[in-house]
Amino acid sequence: MSAAQPSQKSFASQLKKVYGFYTGGFVSFVIVLAILEQMGLPRQTIGYVFLIATVLLYAGIGIISRTNDAAEYYVAGRRVPAIFNGMAVGADWMSAASFIGMAGTLYLTGYNGLAFVMGWTGGYVLVALLLAPYLRKFGQFTIPDFLGARFGGHVPRFIGIVIAILCSFTYVVAQIYGVGIITTRLTGVQFEIGIFLGLAGILVCSFLGGMRAVTWTQVAQYIILIIAYMIPVVWLSVTQTGFPIPQLVYGQQLQKVTKLEEKLIADPKENEVRKIFTDRAAAAAEKLKDVPKAYAEGKAGLEKAVADAKAGNDPAAIKKAEDALAKYPKDEAAAKAAWTKDRGLAARGAPMSRHAEAFAGKDDKARDISRRNFLALIFCLMVGTAALPHILMRYYTTPSVKEARTSVTWSLFFIFLLYFTAPALAVLVKFVIYNDLVGTAFASLPGWVQSWQAVDPTLLSIADVNGDGVVQRAEIAIGGDIVVLATPEIAGLPYVVSGLVAAGGLAAALSTADGLLLTIANALSHDLYYKMIDPNAPTQRRVLLSKILLLVVAILAALVASQKPADILFLVSAAFSFAAAGFFPALVMGIFWKRTTGIAASLGMIAGFGTTFYYMTITQPWMREMFYGIPKATPVTNLWWDIQPISAGLFGVPLGFIVIILVSLVTPAPDRKTQELVENVRYPNLKAA
C-alpha cells in the first residue's frame, strides 16, 4: 500500500462526513420553510428564499474552492474519489433535459420516449468499455489534448476544439433556457431576467474554482435534485396507489390510463374538437396556396358583413362583425404567419395516441418509420453520450484508472435513480390529467392551470375550442418542460415542495451548465491559446484567460437562450449528434487501431460533423428558418429515409468511421512514438495513477 492511499481514504471519509451534514442541513432547511409556509409565509418569498439560498450555497463552495493552480482548475487535482465523481457525473448529466424534459417527453410520446432512457443510460456502457479508462491513462486535461497527442500536429486539435465548442455551446444554451423557465417560476420575474439571475449561480462557481469548484458543487447539486425529484413522485404514488415506491406499482396506473384513453378515443366531444383543429389546419393550408387572393377575399367578406349588419341596424350583429374585422390580420405578412400557425394544428387534430402503444401509426409504413426513428435515436444518444467532452473530462479527475472505471459504475447508479423514476412520473401525471382535469368545467379549473398559463402560454394552454364549457383532452396544449415542475401543484402538495422541485431543476441545469462552460473555456484557453499559440504562457495567465472566456461564453449563451430558439430536448439531442459524429469515430479508432493517421482522423471528424450539421439545417424547422429563410411551420418533406433531425448523427457517425478507415489505409502509418502511445493507453495498469 502506497503512502498516498491512506491519505486518499482519509479524504474520502472526510467528504462523506461533510456531505452527510450537508444533506441533513438541507432537509432541515426544507422542513423549516414548510412550517413557515403553514404560518403564512408568502409563496413568492419562498421562491426567492430557494433561489437565493441555493445560489449562495453554490457561491460559497466556489469561493472555498477557488484556485489558480492548473491541475486543480482543469482536473480538480486528480483526487476525486469514485463515488463522489459518480455523483458529480450524475449531476453533470442530469441536465435540464433529464430533470425537466425526460418525464415530459415520456408523458407526451409514451413508449417512444423510452428511447431517451435507453440511449442515455446505454451510453455509459460505451464510456466504461471504450473510452473512460483509456483517456484517464492518457492523463491530460481535455479531449482535444488527446487528439493533438494521438494524431500529431495542430490540425486534429483545432478541429477537436471547434467541435467541442459547438456541441457544448448548443448544450449550454439548452441549460440556460431551462434556468430561465425555472427562475421565472420561482420568482415571477420575466423569462429574460430569470436567465441572467440563474447565470449568476453558474458563473460564481465555475469562474472562481474551475473543475475543483464545479466538482464539489455538482455533488451538492445532485443531492438537491434527487431529493427534489423523488418527493412529489412518491407522494403521487401514495395518493394514487397507497404504495410509496412508484417504480414498482405504476403499471396498475398505466392500465387505468389505457382505459381512460379508450374512453376518450370514443368520446364524441373529443372527436368534435379534433375535427375543428383538422378543419382549421386544412383551411389554413388552402389559404397559404395563394395568400394575396385569400387575404383580399377574407377582408372583403368581413367588410361586407359589417355593412350588412349596419344596414340591418342590429347592434349585437354590428359589434360581432366589427370585432371579427378587428381581429383579422393587418396585412398579408401577418395573415401568412397566422395561417402558417393554424396549419400546424393538424397535429392536434390527429387521432389520439395510446401511452403504452409501441411505434404507433395509421398503417404499416408509419409504424415502420416510428420504429426506425426509435432505434436511430437510441444509437445517437448512446454514441453521443460516449463522446461528450464535458462528461469525458470528468474521468480525468479520478486518482487512478481503476477509480475511473469504478466511477462509471457509480455514475450509472446515480443516473438510474432518476431514469427509473421518470416513466412512473409520466404515467402518474397523465392519470391526473385524464381523470381529474379532462371533463372539468372551464369555470372550475384548478389554480395550477392559471399559474402555469401565466408563466408561458407555450408551456400550458387550455382553450374552449368547441364552446361547450368543458375541458376536452385535445383542448389541452401542454409542453413537456412543465410536467415535472408542475407535479407538486398537480399532486396538491404545499408550495414549498414546488419550490424544492424548482430548486432541483435549477441544480440540474446549473451543474451541467458549469461543466459545459468550463469545457468551452478550457478548449479556448488551454488547447487553443496554450497548446497552439503560446506554449510558454505561465499558469496564472492561462487560468485567468479561461475565467475571462468563461464569462464571455456564458453571456453569449444567455443572449441566445433568451431568444427561445427551440425546445430544450432538441437542443440537447443536437449536441449529442454533434459529439457522436464529430468525436466518437476519431476517439475509438485512435485508441483501438494503431494504423489510424492524423489526416484520416481530421477528415473523418470534418465529414461526420459536417454531414450531421447539414442534415439538421435542412430538416429542423428553426435551423431551416435561420439558414434558408423557410418559415418554421412549413412541412418538412426532404428527410433522408424518414429519419428525424434529432437523430442526424446516424448519418455522420458511420461516415466518420468510413473516412477514417479508407484514408488511413492510403496514407503513411503513424510513427513509432505515436504507436507506443497507443500501446501505453490501450493497456492501462489499473493500479497506476
XYZ file of C-alpha atoms in Angstrom:
689
model
C 0.000 0.000 0.000
C 1.418 3.319 -1.053
C 1.693 6.307 1.234
C -0.851 8.151 -0.894
C -3.600 5.587 -0.320
C -4.331 6.298 3.368
C -4.429 10.000 2.544
C -6.957 9.361 -0.231
C -9.077 7.185 2.070
C -8.986 9.851 4.756
C -10.019 12.464 2.183
C -12.973 10.293 1.072
C -14.025 9.719 4.683
C -13.933 13.440 5.397
C -16.040 14.125 2.301
C -18.683 11.630 3.431
C -18.999 13.419 6.772
C -19.206 16.848 5.137
C -21.905 15.830 2.656
C -23.747 13.868 5.327
C -24.070 17.033 7.421
C -24.948 18.994 4.299
C -27.798 16.602 3.407
C -29.196 16.780 6.926
C -28.972 20.546 6.886
C -30.747 20.797 3.543
C -33.613 18.562 4.675
C -33.938 20.655 7.855
C -33.996 23.830 5.744
C -36.919 22.475 3.667
C -38.823 21.412 6.793
C -38.410 24.885 8.340
C -39.684 26.508 5.139
C -42.682 24.153 5.127
C -43.526 25.177 8.699
C -43.156 28.862 7.813
C -45.466 28.381 4.823
C -48.152 26.980 7.128
C -47.636 30.055 9.329
C -48.343 32.354 6.372
C -45.033 32.905 4.563
C -45.945 34.157 1.037
C -45.283 31.884 -1.949
C -43.144 34.421 -3.767
C -40.967 34.788 -0.681
C -40.475 31.002 -0.592
C -39.414 31.116 -4.233
C -36.879 33.854 -3.578
C -35.562 32.030 -0.496
C -34.950 28.850 -2.516
C -33.266 30.775 -5.320
C -31.074 32.912 -3.061
C -30.191 30.075 -0.677
C -29.122 27.655 -3.410
C -27.155 30.270 -5.365
C -25.412 31.369 -2.143
C -24.618 27.728 -1.360
C -23.006 27.207 -4.760
C -21.226 30.534 -4.446
C -19.851 29.509 -1.062
C -18.454 26.281 -2.486
C -16.975 28.238 -5.382
C -15.295 30.721 -3.042
C -13.911 27.980 -0.778
C -12.632 26.046 -3.817
C -11.141 28.994 -5.691
C -7.775 28.236 -7.254
C -5.230 29.388 -9.830
C -3.356 26.072 -9.904
C -3.652 24.499 -13.371
C -4.138 20.887 -12.213
C -6.762 21.937 -9.656
C -8.531 24.268 -12.089
C -8.638 21.838 -15.017
C -8.957 18.387 -13.354
C -9.616 19.032 -9.611
C -6.124 17.832 -8.709
C -6.982 14.287 -9.903
C -8.094 13.277 -6.398
C -11.881 12.958 -6.615
C -12.975 9.576 -5.115
C -15.006 7.306 -7.391
C -18.327 7.618 -5.521
C -18.163 11.424 -5.457
C -17.056 11.565 -9.083
C -20.063 9.365 -9.836
C -22.350 11.861 -8.093
C -20.689 14.750 -9.919
C -21.140 12.951 -13.253
C -24.753 12.269 -12.294
C -25.358 15.972 -11.662
C -23.375 16.928 -14.760
C -25.550 14.504 -16.686
C -28.901 15.388 -15.064
C -29.264 18.432 -17.187
C -32.432 20.429 -17.583
C -33.351 17.930 -20.307
C -33.169 14.961 -17.944
C -34.670 16.615 -14.876
C -37.300 18.726 -16.628
C -37.675 17.136 -20.038
C -37.391 13.368 -19.546
C -40.709 12.740 -17.772
C -42.340 15.366 -20.005
C -41.174 13.574 -23.133
C -42.449 10.261 -21.787
C -45.750 11.978 -20.957
C -46.118 13.330 -24.499
C -44.758 10.404 -26.520
C -45.356 7.395 -24.288
C -43.448 4.276 -25.313
C -41.344 6.099 -27.904
C -39.905 8.319 -25.175
C -38.117 5.278 -23.745
C -35.522 5.807 -26.483
C -34.077 8.600 -24.335
C -33.876 6.382 -21.245
C -32.221 3.516 -23.099
C -29.930 5.686 -25.202
C -28.630 7.907 -22.428
C -28.193 5.041 -19.970
C -26.673 2.670 -22.507
C -24.140 5.298 -23.468
C -22.373 4.825 -20.146
C -21.684 1.219 -21.070
C -19.753 2.515 -24.069
C -17.984 5.047 -21.840
C -16.863 2.289 -19.466
C -15.804 -0.152 -22.188
C -14.318 2.074 -24.869
C -13.173 5.436 -23.538
C -13.040 6.384 -19.842
C -10.141 4.175 -18.625
C -8.025 4.843 -21.702
C -8.452 8.607 -21.593
C -7.658 8.570 -17.853
C -4.480 6.599 -18.590
C -3.574 9.235 -21.193
C -3.779 11.660 -18.277
C -4.030 15.117 -19.800
C -6.750 17.752 -19.362
C -9.120 17.736 -22.367
C -10.351 15.728 -25.379
C -8.502 17.993 -27.878
C -5.387 17.201 -25.780
C -5.795 13.532 -26.683
C -6.497 14.295 -30.347
C -3.434 16.521 -30.579
C -1.117 13.977 -28.934
C -2.509 10.912 -30.702
C -2.779 12.299 -34.211
C 0.039 14.861 -34.145
C 0.060 18.468 -35.289
C -2.354 21.280 -34.607
C -4.995 20.380 -37.211
C -6.697 17.496 -35.311
C -6.510 19.505 -32.097
C -8.062 22.573 -33.727
C -10.885 20.527 -35.287
C -11.491 18.988 -31.861
C -11.627 22.458 -30.311
C -14.228 23.638 -32.840
C -16.441 20.559 -32.377
C -16.140 20.685 -28.569
C -17.193 24.341 -28.580
C -20.118 23.857 -30.977
C -21.647 20.817 -29.260
C -21.039 22.246 -25.777
C -22.455 25.650 -26.738
C -25.612 24.044 -28.168
C -25.982 22.081 -24.945
C -25.342 25.028 -22.636
C -27.950 27.171 -24.429
C -30.497 24.480 -23.544
C -29.410 24.542 -19.894
C -29.629 28.328 -19.629
C -33.043 28.217 -21.321
C -34.112 25.759 -18.596
C -32.660 28.079 -15.955
C -34.841 30.890 -17.323
C -38.023 28.779 -17.094
C -37.256 27.635 -13.543
C -36.180 31.025 -12.218
C -39.303 32.614 -13.687
C -41.435 30.018 -11.926
C -39.610 30.528 -8.622
C -39.660 34.303 -8.509
C -42.204 35.515 -11.056
C -39.675 37.695 -12.902
C -39.601 37.930 -16.704
C -38.035 34.998 -18.582
C -35.123 37.090 -19.883
C -34.350 38.416 -16.392
C -34.644 34.902 -14.979
C -31.947 33.719 -17.369
C -29.424 36.244 -16.111
C -30.338 35.651 -12.456
C -29.624 31.963 -12.931
C -26.469 32.785 -14.844
C -25.037 34.350 -11.697
C -25.305 30.971 -9.988
C -23.431 29.316 -12.854
C -20.609 31.806 -13.038
C -19.896 32.255 -9.359
C -18.951 28.587 -9.091
C -17.062 27.736 -12.285
C -15.466 31.175 -12.605
C -13.660 31.021 -9.269
C -12.555 27.427 -8.881
C -12.765 25.697 -12.236
C -13.148 21.919 -12.110
C -12.419 21.767 -8.372
C -15.299 24.086 -7.515
C -17.553 22.546 -10.166
C -16.936 19.030 -8.820
C -17.878 19.740 -5.200
C -20.778 21.944 -6.283
C -22.107 19.173 -8.531
C -22.069 16.696 -5.650
C -24.142 19.158 -3.605
C -26.433 19.755 -6.583
C -27.026 16.035 -7.124
C -28.226 15.648 -3.537
C -30.695 18.520 -4.008
C -32.002 17.374 -7.380
C -32.566 13.716 -6.453
C -34.430 14.664 -3.234
C -36.478 17.215 -5.179
C -37.347 14.718 -7.909
C -38.363 11.877 -5.596
C -40.631 13.634 -3.084
C -43.559 14.583 -5.390
C -43.393 11.276 -7.301
C -43.555 9.272 -4.073
C -46.439 11.474 -2.884
C -48.369 10.936 -6.130
C -47.750 7.208 -5.832
C -49.043 7.110 -2.267
C -52.173 9.148 -3.081
C -52.994 7.086 -6.186
C -51.902 3.582 -5.163
C -51.205 3.671 -1.417
C -47.649 2.425 -2.058
C -44.544 4.642 -1.677
C -42.330 3.052 -4.354
C -43.768 4.324 -7.667
C -41.294 2.401 -9.832
C -42.875 -0.884 -8.690
C -46.581 -0.025 -8.919
C -47.078 2.481 -11.728
C -48.069 -0.418 -14.006
C -51.505 -0.535 -12.399
C -51.942 3.191 -13.075
C -50.879 2.619 -16.667
C -53.757 0.148 -17.012
C -56.152 2.822 -15.750
C -54.643 5.372 -18.175
C -55.173 2.909 -21.036
C -58.875 2.544 -20.120
C -59.260 6.326 -19.958
C -57.583 6.626 -23.369
C -60.072 4.172 -24.904
C -62.907 6.192 -23.402
C -61.521 9.457 -24.796
C -60.923 7.970 -28.248
C -64.631 7.078 -28.444
C -65.875 10.378 -26.923
C -67.934 12.412 -29.489
C -66.981 15.734 -27.876
C -63.303 14.833 -28.040
C -63.600 13.947 -31.713
C -65.550 17.160 -32.334
C -62.624 19.230 -31.038
C -60.119 17.242 -33.090
C -62.234 17.784 -36.224
C -62.275 21.540 -35.561
C -58.463 21.530 -35.420
C -58.263 19.419 -38.583
C -60.649 21.737 -40.456
C -58.764 24.859 -39.334
C -55.485 23.318 -40.454
C -56.939 22.343 -43.841
C -58.458 25.814 -44.343
C -55.156 27.476 -43.472
C -53.261 25.201 -45.856
C -55.682 26.156 -48.644
C -55.267 29.882 -47.955
C -51.486 29.590 -47.996
C -51.608 28.395 -51.596
C -52.437 31.979 -52.679
C -52.011 34.372 -49.751
C -52.828 37.673 -51.562
C -56.063 36.311 -53.004
C -57.161 34.635 -49.764
C -56.327 37.748 -47.733
C -58.275 40.062 -50.050
C -61.316 37.775 -50.179
C -61.347 37.292 -46.419
C -61.122 41.002 -45.687
C -63.773 41.855 -48.280
C -66.134 39.279 -46.777
C -65.734 40.723 -43.273
C -66.214 44.301 -44.506
C -69.415 43.194 -46.273
C -70.623 41.537 -43.052
C -70.102 44.834 -41.178
C -72.016 46.757 -43.859
C -74.887 44.233 -43.835
C -75.095 44.388 -40.026
C -75.252 48.184 -40.097
C -77.902 48.068 -42.793
C -79.962 45.783 -40.571
C -79.427 48.169 -37.625
C -78.685 45.257 -35.266
C -76.243 46.457 -32.507
C -75.258 42.913 -31.487
C -74.584 41.858 -35.087
C -72.669 45.085 -35.737
C -70.419 44.542 -32.723
C -69.794 40.904 -33.659
C -68.912 41.795 -37.260
C -66.663 44.702 -36.224
C -64.858 42.515 -33.676
C -64.229 39.879 -36.346
C -62.826 42.523 -38.700
C -60.627 43.968 -35.933
C -59.146 40.529 -35.276
C -58.386 39.924 -38.940
C -54.638 40.155 -39.781
C -53.453 43.686 -40.531
C -51.599 42.751 -43.703
C -50.623 39.800 -45.887
C -47.467 39.078 -43.881
C -49.446 38.838 -40.652
C -52.048 36.679 -42.386
C -49.381 34.311 -43.690
C -47.892 33.965 -40.210
C -51.304 33.296 -38.640
C -52.310 30.762 -41.287
C -48.958 29.016 -41.086
C -49.503 28.647 -37.334
C -53.033 27.313 -37.898
C -51.726 24.760 -40.386
C -49.686 23.312 -37.540
C -52.945 22.462 -35.720
C -53.164 19.328 -37.851
C -51.128 17.522 -35.190
C -53.722 18.340 -32.525
C -56.451 17.109 -34.824
C -54.761 13.751 -35.375
C -56.197 10.642 -33.681
C -55.180 10.281 -30.040
C -52.202 8.001 -29.436
C -52.023 5.465 -26.626
C -49.308 5.803 -23.983
C -48.299 2.126 -23.988
C -48.521 1.582 -27.742
C -45.154 0.827 -29.351
C -44.426 2.507 -32.681
C -47.881 3.961 -33.199
C -49.033 4.795 -36.707
C -52.017 4.687 -39.019
C -50.508 1.961 -41.216
C -47.514 -0.383 -41.539
C -45.378 2.279 -43.220
C -45.977 4.802 -40.429
C -45.195 2.182 -37.782
C -42.002 1.224 -39.624
C -40.911 4.881 -39.712
C -41.640 5.199 -35.976
C -39.582 2.067 -35.230
C -36.730 3.302 -37.439
C -36.564 6.662 -35.651
C -36.767 4.972 -32.237
C -33.675 2.872 -32.978
C -31.858 5.776 -34.660
C -32.388 7.983 -31.603
C -31.106 5.289 -29.238
C -27.982 4.937 -31.402
C -27.277 8.688 -31.484
C -27.820 9.157 -27.757
C -25.643 6.167 -26.824
C -22.759 7.158 -29.073
C -23.162 10.839 -28.214
C -23.035 10.074 -24.502
C -19.758 8.250 -25.008
C -18.248 11.242 -26.808
C -19.495 14.311 -24.921
C -16.369 16.253 -23.899
C -17.789 17.642 -20.632
C -18.622 14.085 -19.483
C -15.326 12.532 -20.570
C -13.438 15.349 -18.808
C -14.880 14.156 -15.502
C -12.905 10.923 -15.705
C -9.648 12.874 -15.833
C -10.337 13.926 -12.227
C -10.082 10.491 -10.569
C -6.896 9.376 -8.749
C -6.364 6.297 -10.967
C -7.597 4.270 -13.924
C -9.311 1.843 -11.547
C -11.161 4.720 -9.877
C -12.207 5.950 -13.337
C -13.803 2.575 -14.076
C -15.463 2.450 -10.651
C -16.795 5.981 -11.010
C -18.546 4.977 -14.264
C -20.410 2.319 -12.253
C -21.385 4.870 -9.612
C -22.430 7.271 -12.384
C -24.807 4.662 -13.776
C -26.289 4.037 -10.328
C -26.941 7.716 -9.582
C -28.401 8.286 -13.047
C -30.515 5.134 -12.734
C -32.274 6.566 -9.654
C -33.807 9.328 -11.752
C -34.242 7.469 -15.044
C -36.037 4.582 -13.351
C -38.444 7.092 -11.806
C -39.238 9.261 -14.858
C -41.525 6.703 -16.605
C -43.510 6.305 -13.391
C -43.905 10.068 -13.012
C -45.145 10.409 -16.611
C -47.888 7.828 -16.049
C -48.943 9.208 -12.645
C -49.276 12.752 -14.033
C -51.123 11.530 -17.132
C -53.629 9.753 -14.878
C -54.310 13.041 -13.048
C -54.752 14.948 -16.331
C -57.075 12.364 -17.904
C -59.016 11.505 -14.757
C -59.235 14.862 -12.965
C -58.669 17.676 -15.478
C -60.406 16.344 -18.604
C -64.151 16.804 -18.156
C -63.738 19.719 -15.728
C -65.758 22.881 -16.347
C -63.615 25.794 -17.532
C -65.057 27.847 -14.687
C -63.622 25.334 -12.189
C -60.077 24.866 -13.463
C -57.556 24.221 -10.667
C -55.230 27.038 -9.622
C -52.084 25.407 -11.022
C -53.507 25.724 -14.545
C -53.882 29.503 -14.290
C -50.485 29.954 -12.674
C -48.648 27.997 -15.375
C -50.544 29.656 -18.219
C -49.335 32.957 -16.768
C -45.693 31.803 -16.803
C -45.703 30.939 -20.512
C -48.728 30.047 -22.720
C -46.470 27.825 -24.844
C -45.901 25.611 -21.792
C -49.592 25.230 -20.958
C -52.667 26.485 -22.751
C -56.288 25.366 -22.369
C -58.911 26.932 -24.630
C -62.616 26.090 -25.063
C -62.419 25.286 -28.780
C -65.926 23.859 -29.205
C -67.562 26.285 -26.756
C -69.184 23.659 -24.524
C -67.572 24.964 -21.326
C -65.942 21.601 -20.568
C -62.269 20.666 -20.969
C -61.555 18.062 -23.650
C -58.183 16.331 -23.947
C -57.464 17.909 -27.339
C -58.081 21.378 -25.874
C -55.080 20.964 -23.566
C -51.795 22.045 -25.140
C -49.095 21.070 -22.654
C -45.345 21.377 -23.062
C -43.209 18.549 -21.732
C -40.980 21.041 -19.938
C -43.569 21.700 -17.199
C -44.629 18.143 -16.309
C -42.001 17.777 -13.575
C -42.134 21.382 -12.377
C -45.917 21.352 -12.048
C -46.110 17.912 -10.363
C -46.228 19.226 -6.749
C -49.168 21.508 -7.552
C -50.901 18.781 -9.559
C -50.484 16.481 -6.545
C -51.853 19.148 -4.178
C -48.625 19.425 -2.193
C -47.616 22.563 -0.262
C -45.932 25.244 -2.341
C -42.624 24.635 -0.572
C -42.381 21.336 -2.500
C -42.877 23.271 -5.746
C -40.012 25.494 -4.681
C -37.943 22.411 -3.853
C -38.596 20.867 -7.278
C -37.736 24.138 -8.999
C -34.526 24.268 -6.944
C -33.788 20.711 -8.058
C -34.332 21.629 -11.685
C -32.142 24.669 -11.192
C -29.433 22.454 -9.673
C -29.645 20.100 -12.669
C -29.386 22.932 -15.183
C -26.636 24.793 -13.301
C -24.500 21.695 -12.742
C -24.495 20.806 -16.440
C -24.009 24.420 -17.484
C -20.978 24.673 -15.180
C -19.346 21.665 -16.812
C -20.156 22.821 -20.331
C -18.907 26.373 -19.839
C -15.717 25.016 -18.322
C -15.270 22.717 -21.337
C -15.623 25.627 -23.759
C -13.370 27.975 -21.778
C -10.706 25.292 -21.341
C -10.793 24.405 -25.028
C -10.051 28.039 -25.846
C -7.547 28.836 -23.089
C -5.720 25.508 -22.727
C -5.996 23.864 -26.153
C -6.070 26.894 -28.436
C -4.072 29.534 -26.568
C -1.582 27.468 -24.527
C -1.077 24.463 -26.810
C -1.204 26.249 -30.164
C -0.462 29.977 -29.717
C 1.759 30.497 -26.659
C 3.246 27.264 -25.193
C 5.307 29.351 -22.753
C 2.322 31.103 -21.174
C 2.502 30.978 -17.353
C -0.134 29.036 -15.450
C -1.786 32.085 -13.896
C -2.287 33.719 -17.288
C -3.848 30.540 -18.704
C -6.247 30.194 -15.793
C -7.144 33.905 -15.899
C -7.819 33.671 -19.635
C -10.051 30.648 -19.047
C -12.073 32.621 -16.489
C -12.493 35.602 -18.822
C -13.548 33.366 -21.722
C -15.970 31.517 -19.460
C -17.667 34.811 -18.627
C -17.888 35.855 -22.291
C -19.260 32.494 -23.446
C -21.815 32.427 -20.616
C -23.200 35.852 -21.545
C -23.328 34.933 -25.239
C -25.170 31.673 -24.453
C -27.640 33.578 -22.268
C -28.374 36.009 -25.101
C -29.052 33.115 -27.490
C -31.208 31.293 -24.917
C -33.293 34.422 -24.333
C -34.495 34.121 -27.944
C -36.035 30.666 -27.183
C -34.554 29.085 -30.326
C -36.031 25.590 -29.798
C -37.260 23.232 -27.113
C -34.750 22.005 -24.548
C -34.834 18.384 -25.631
C -33.984 19.104 -29.276
C -31.058 21.348 -28.363
C -29.656 18.692 -26.041
C -30.153 15.902 -28.566
C -28.489 18.001 -31.264
C -25.429 18.297 -29.022
C -25.343 14.502 -28.737
C -25.454 14.041 -32.502
C -22.679 16.620 -32.923
C -20.476 14.885 -30.340
C -21.245 11.418 -31.724
C -20.371 12.283 -35.319
C -17.505 14.613 -34.506
C -15.633 12.720 -31.778
C -16.671 9.082 -31.417
C -15.092 7.615 -34.584
C -11.818 9.504 -34.057
C -11.565 8.606 -30.348
C -12.390 4.919 -30.804
C -10.153 4.457 -33.833
C -7.393 6.449 -32.172
C -7.454 4.139 -29.151
C -8.075 0.777 -30.816
C -6.323 0.982 -34.224
C -2.672 1.991 -34.336
C -2.863 2.446 -38.108
C -5.213 5.449 -37.763
C -3.475 8.533 -39.147
C -3.810 12.210 -38.316
C -5.120 13.283 -41.722
C -7.671 10.439 -41.637
C -8.928 11.437 -38.189
C -9.150 15.090 -39.233
C -11.108 14.313 -42.405
C -13.310 11.828 -40.529
C -14.230 14.431 -37.885
C -14.990 17.046 -40.546
C -17.048 14.631 -42.672
C -19.050 13.244 -39.740
C -19.748 16.568 -38.071
C -20.371 18.384 -41.363
C -22.896 15.818 -42.588
C -24.758 15.889 -39.271
C -24.861 19.679 -39.169
C -26.003 19.918 -42.803
C -28.832 17.444 -42.269
C -30.087 19.441 -39.291
C -30.041 22.705 -41.239
C -32.271 21.280 -43.991
C -34.721 19.404 -41.760
C -35.028 21.135 -38.366
C -37.632 23.954 -38.510
C -35.811 26.738 -36.625
C -32.485 25.912 -38.323
C -34.173 25.994 -41.755
C -35.577 29.386 -40.894
C -32.163 30.613 -39.703
C -30.128 29.353 -42.672
C -32.609 29.318 -45.551
C -35.438 31.657 -44.518
C -38.056 28.878 -44.587
C -40.869 29.530 -42.039
C -40.835 27.156 -39.068
C -44.335 25.820 -39.694
C -43.563 24.792 -43.290
C -43.809 20.973 -43.508
C -40.505 19.085 -43.849
C -40.500 16.893 -46.958
C -36.785 16.176 -47.517
C -35.984 13.727 -44.720
C -33.405 11.044 -45.554
C -35.048 7.638 -45.068
C -37.626 9.454 -42.894
C -35.076 9.989 -40.091
C -35.940 12.977 -37.885
C -33.298 15.739 -37.438
C -32.934 14.855 -33.742
C -31.105 11.699 -34.949
C -28.907 13.381 -37.544
C -25.820 11.736 -36.064
C -26.979 8.448 -37.585
C -25.519 9.638 -40.894
C -22.402 11.325 -39.535
C -21.044 8.516 -37.325
C -20.753 5.762 -39.988
C -19.376 8.262 -42.486
C -16.722 9.302 -39.957
C -15.620 5.686 -39.476
C -15.574 5.017 -43.239
C -13.497 8.114 -43.993
C -11.018 7.369 -41.180
C -10.526 3.751 -42.282
C -10.168 4.456 -46.006
C -7.870 7.471 -45.652
C -5.711 5.679 -43.049
C -5.161 2.806 -45.483
C -3.843 5.102 -48.215
C -1.686 7.389 -46.046
C 1.625 6.621 -44.291
C 1.317 4.852 -40.930
C 1.906 6.875 -37.735
C 5.473 6.974 -36.403
C 6.772 4.591 -33.751
C 6.336 7.126 -30.918
C 2.628 7.521 -31.683
C 2.138 3.755 -31.862
C 3.844 3.370 -28.490
C 1.451 5.997 -27.075
C -1.482 3.917 -28.331
C 0.063 0.782 -26.847
C 0.502 2.526 -23.492
C -3.055 3.886 -23.450
C -4.628 0.626 -24.661
C -3.379 -1.460 -21.762
C -3.945 0.642 -18.653
C -2.410 -0.583 -15.436
C -5.383 -0.413 -13.086
C -3.149 0.400 -10.126
C -1.357 3.184 -11.928
C -2.224 6.804 -11.370
